[in-house]
Short mmCIF file of C-alpha atoms in Angstrom, two decimals:
data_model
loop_
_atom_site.label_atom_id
_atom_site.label_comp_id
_atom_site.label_asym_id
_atom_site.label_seq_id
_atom_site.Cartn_x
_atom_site.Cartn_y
_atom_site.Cartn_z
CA UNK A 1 19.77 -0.51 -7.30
CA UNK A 2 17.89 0.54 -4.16
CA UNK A 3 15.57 -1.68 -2.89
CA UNK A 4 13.49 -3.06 0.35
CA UNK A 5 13.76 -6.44 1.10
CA UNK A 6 11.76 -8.43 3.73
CA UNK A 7 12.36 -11.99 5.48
CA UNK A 8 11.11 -14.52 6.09
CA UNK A 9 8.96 -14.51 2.49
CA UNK A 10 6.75 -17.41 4.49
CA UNK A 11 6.70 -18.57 8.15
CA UNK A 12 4.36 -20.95 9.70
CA UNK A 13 4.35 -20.01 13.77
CA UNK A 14 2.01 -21.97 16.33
CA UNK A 15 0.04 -19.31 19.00
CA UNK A 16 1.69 -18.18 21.67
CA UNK A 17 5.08 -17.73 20.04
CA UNK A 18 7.36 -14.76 19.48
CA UNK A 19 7.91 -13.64 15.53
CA UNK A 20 9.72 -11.28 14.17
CA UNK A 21 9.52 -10.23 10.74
CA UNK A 22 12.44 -8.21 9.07
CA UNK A 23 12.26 -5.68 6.65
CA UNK A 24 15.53 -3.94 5.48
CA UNK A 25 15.97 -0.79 2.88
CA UNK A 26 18.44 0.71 1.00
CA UNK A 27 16.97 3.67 -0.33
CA UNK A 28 18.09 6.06 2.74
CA UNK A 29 14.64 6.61 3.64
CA UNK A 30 13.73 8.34 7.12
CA UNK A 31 9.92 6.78 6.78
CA UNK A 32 9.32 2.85 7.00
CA UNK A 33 5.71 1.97 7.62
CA UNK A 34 4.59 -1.57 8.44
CA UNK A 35 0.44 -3.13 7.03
CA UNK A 36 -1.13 -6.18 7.35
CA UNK A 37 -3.44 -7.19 4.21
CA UNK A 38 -6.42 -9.36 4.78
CA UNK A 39 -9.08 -10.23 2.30
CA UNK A 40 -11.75 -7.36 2.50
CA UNK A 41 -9.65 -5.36 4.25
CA UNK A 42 -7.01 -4.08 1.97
CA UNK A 43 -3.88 -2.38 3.93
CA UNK A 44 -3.94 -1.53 7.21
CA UNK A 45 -1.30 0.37 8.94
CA UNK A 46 0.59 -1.22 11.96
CA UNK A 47 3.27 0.72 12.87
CA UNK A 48 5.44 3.48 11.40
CA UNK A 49 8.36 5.73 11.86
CA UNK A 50 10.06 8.58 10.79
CA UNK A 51 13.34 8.39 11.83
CA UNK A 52 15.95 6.36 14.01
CA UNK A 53 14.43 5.71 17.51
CA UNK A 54 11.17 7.34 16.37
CA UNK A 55 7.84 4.49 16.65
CA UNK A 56 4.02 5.03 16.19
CA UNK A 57 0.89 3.32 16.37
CA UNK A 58 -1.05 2.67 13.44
CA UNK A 59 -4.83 1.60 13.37
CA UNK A 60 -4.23 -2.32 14.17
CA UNK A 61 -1.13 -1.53 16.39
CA UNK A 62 -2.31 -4.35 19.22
CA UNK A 63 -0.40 -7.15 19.58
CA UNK A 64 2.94 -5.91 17.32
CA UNK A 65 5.84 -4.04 18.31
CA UNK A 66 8.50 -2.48 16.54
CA UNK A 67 12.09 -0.40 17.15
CA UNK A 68 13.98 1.46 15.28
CA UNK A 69 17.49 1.46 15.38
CA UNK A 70 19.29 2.35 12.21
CA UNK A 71 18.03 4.09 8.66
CA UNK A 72 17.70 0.74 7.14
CA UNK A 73 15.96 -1.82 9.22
CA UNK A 74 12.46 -1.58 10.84
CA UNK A 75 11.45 -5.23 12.55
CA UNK A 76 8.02 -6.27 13.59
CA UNK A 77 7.77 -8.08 16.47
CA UNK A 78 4.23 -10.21 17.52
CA UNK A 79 4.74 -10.52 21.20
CA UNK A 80 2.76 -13.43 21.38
CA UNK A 81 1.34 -14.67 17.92
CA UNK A 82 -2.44 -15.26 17.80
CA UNK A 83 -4.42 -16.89 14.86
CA UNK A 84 -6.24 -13.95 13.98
CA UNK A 85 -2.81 -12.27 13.02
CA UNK A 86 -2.50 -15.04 10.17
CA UNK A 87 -2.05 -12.76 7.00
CA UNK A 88 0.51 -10.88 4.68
CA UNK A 89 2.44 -8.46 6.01
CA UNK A 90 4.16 -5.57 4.03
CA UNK A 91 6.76 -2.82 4.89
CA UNK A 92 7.14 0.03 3.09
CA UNK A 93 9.52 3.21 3.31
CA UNK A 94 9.16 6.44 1.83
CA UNK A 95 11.70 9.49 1.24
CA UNK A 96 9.13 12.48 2.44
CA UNK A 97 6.37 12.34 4.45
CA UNK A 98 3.02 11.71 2.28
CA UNK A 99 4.73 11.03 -0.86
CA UNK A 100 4.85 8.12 -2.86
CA UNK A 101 6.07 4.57 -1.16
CA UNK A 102 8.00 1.63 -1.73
CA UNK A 103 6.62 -1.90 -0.72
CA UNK A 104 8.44 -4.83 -0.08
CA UNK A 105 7.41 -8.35 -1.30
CA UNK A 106 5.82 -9.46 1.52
CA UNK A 107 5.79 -12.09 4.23
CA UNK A 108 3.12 -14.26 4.69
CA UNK A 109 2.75 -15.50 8.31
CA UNK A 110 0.25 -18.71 9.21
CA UNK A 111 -0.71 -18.41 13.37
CA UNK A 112 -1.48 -22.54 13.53
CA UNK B 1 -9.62 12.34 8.16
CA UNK B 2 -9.18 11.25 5.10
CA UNK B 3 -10.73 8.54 3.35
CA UNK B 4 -10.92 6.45 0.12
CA UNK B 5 -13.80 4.41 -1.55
CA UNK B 6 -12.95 2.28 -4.39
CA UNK B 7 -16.58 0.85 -5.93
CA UNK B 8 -16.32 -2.41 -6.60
CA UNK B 9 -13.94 -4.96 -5.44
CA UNK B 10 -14.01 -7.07 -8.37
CA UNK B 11 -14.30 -5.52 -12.00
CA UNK B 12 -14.38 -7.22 -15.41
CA UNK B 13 -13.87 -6.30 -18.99
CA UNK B 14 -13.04 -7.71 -22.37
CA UNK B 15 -9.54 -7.71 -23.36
CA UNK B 16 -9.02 -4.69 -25.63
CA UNK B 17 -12.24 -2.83 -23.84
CA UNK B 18 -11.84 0.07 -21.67
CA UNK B 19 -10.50 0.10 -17.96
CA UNK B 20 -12.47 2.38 -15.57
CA UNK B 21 -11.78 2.10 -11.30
CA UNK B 22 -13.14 4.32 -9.80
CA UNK B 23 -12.31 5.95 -6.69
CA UNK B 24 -13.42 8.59 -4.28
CA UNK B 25 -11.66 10.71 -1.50
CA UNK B 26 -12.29 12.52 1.97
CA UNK B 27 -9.81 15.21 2.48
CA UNK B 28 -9.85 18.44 4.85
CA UNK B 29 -7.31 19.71 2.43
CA UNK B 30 -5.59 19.48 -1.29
CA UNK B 31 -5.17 15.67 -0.96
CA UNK B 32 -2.21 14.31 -2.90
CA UNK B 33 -3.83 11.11 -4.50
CA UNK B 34 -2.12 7.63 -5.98
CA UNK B 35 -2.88 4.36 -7.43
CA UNK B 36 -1.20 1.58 -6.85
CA UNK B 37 -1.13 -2.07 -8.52
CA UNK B 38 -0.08 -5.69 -6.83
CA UNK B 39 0.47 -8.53 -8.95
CA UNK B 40 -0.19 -11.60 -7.40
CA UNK B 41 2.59 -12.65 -4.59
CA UNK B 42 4.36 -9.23 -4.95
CA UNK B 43 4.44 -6.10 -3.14
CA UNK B 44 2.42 -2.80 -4.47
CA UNK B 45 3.88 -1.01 -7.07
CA UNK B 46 3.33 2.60 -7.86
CA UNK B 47 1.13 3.60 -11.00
CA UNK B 48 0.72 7.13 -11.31
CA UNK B 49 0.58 10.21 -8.58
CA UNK B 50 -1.59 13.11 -8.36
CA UNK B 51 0.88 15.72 -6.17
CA UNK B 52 0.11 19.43 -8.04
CA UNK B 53 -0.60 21.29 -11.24
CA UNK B 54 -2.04 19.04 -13.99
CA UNK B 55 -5.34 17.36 -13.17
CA UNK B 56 -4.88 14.28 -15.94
CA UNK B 57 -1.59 12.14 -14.57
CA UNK B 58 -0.41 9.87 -16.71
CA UNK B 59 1.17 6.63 -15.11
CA UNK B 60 2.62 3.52 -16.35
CA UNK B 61 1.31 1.18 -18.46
CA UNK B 62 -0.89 3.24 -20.07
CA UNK B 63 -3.22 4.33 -17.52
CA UNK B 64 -4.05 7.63 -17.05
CA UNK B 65 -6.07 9.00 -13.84
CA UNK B 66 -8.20 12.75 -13.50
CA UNK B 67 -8.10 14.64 -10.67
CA UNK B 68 -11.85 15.93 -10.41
CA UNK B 69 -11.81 18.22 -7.21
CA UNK B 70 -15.84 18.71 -7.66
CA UNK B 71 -16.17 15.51 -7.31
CA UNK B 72 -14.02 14.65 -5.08
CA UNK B 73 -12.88 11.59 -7.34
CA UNK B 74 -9.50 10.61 -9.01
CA UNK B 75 -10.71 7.18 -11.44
CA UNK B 76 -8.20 5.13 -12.68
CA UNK B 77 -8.93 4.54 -17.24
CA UNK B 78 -7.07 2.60 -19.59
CA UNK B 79 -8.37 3.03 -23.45
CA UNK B 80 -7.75 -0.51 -24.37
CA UNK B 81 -7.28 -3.79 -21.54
CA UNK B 82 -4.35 -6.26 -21.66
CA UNK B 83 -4.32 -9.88 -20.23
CA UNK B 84 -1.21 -8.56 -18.21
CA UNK B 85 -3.26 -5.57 -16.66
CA UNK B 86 -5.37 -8.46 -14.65
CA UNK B 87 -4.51 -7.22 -11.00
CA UNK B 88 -5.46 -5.59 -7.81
CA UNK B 89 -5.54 -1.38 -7.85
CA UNK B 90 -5.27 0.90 -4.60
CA UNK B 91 -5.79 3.73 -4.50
CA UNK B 92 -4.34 6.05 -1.97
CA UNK B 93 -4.99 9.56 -0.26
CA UNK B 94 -3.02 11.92 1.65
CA UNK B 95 -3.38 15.23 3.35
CA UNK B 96 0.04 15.73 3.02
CA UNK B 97 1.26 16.00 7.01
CA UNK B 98 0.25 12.52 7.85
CA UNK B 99 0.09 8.92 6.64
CA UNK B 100 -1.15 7.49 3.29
CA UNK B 101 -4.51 6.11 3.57
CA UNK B 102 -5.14 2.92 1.12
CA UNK B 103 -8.83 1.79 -0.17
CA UNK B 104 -9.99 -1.17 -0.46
CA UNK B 105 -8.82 -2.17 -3.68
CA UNK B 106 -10.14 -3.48 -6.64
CA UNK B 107 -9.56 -6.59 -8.20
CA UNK B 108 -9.82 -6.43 -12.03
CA UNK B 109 -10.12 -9.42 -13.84
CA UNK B 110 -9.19 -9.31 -18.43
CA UNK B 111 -12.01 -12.29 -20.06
CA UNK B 112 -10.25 -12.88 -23.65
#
């Protein structure tokens, strides 16, 4: 069965530090789409794209990178890892633009 | 721009009582509309999808959502509440060229 999978499902990073988070699909989806969800917040979008070597900015794009070399994978990268990007992150991929998507479980990242 | 306000972020009912989240939309044009539902520790999961034609969707689970243009709403119902419906709902807009745009969510708690 098709799925998304993302790694780590925890990480505890200390400020200042590099992280990457992975999130890998196997549903053949152009669209991958990356949110952060904080308490009171719900999801907010970080990144997206919609297709190999396609990247944009979402609404809370500062401080995270990402690239996009293949279908299947679609890393986030925090440059330099501050506390208030402590939360849970979740990738996502979709088959057509604006139509339904499919979420990952989830890594939750702790910025000591 | 589209937007999405779910009212209330925490609802309660009595198991075997009726369900009702409700949510409201901002869209320039004929949105397409979803709810969503995350168990605890696991990504979101679609419900049901609003895309065309019919105006009642029926999901999983046994909720059902309405599509009332007028009032610019699309609440979520369930006729009679499970323990295992205790959750957090999304719901989610689109104008159909761009990005899905998630509420706030609503966290609904089942008292026995």
């Amino acid at each position: 069965d098709a799925e998304i999978t993302q790694s780590p499902r925890h990480k505890i990073t200390e400020t200042g530090r590099q992280v990457t988070l992975a999130c890998h699909q196997t549903w053949n989806h152009n669209n991958m789409f990356w949110y952060r969800q904080d308490l009171g917040h719900g999801l907010r979008l970080i990144h997206y794209s919609y297709g190999v070597q396609d990247t944009n900015k979402g609404e809370v794009s500062d401080g995270y990178s990402v690239s996009r070399s293949n279908t299947e994978d679609l890393p986030l990268t925090l440059e330099s890892a501050a506390s208030s990007q402590t939360s849970v992150y979740f990738c996502a991929s979709s088959g057509q633009r604006s139509n339904e998507q499919f979420f990952g479980p989830g890594t939750r990242l702790t910025v000591l | 721009a589209q937007s999405v306000t779910q009212l209330g972020s925490h609802v309660s009912v009595s198991e075997g009582a009726l369900v009702l989240l409700r949510c409201n939309y901002s869209s320039s044009v004929p949105p397409y509309l979803f709810w969503y539902v995350q168990y605890p520790n696991q990504g979101l999961q679609l419900l049901l999808k609003y895309t065309t034609g019919a105006t009642l969707v029926k999901g999983i689970n046994g909720f059902e959502a309405e599509f009332k243009k007028s009032e610019t709403s699309f609440h979520l119902t369930k006729p009679s509440a499970h323990m295992s419906d205790a959750a957090e709902y999304f719901c989610a807009v689109t104008n159909r060229d761009d990005k899905i745009i998630f509420g706030k969510g609503t966290r609904l708690h089942i008292l026995p």
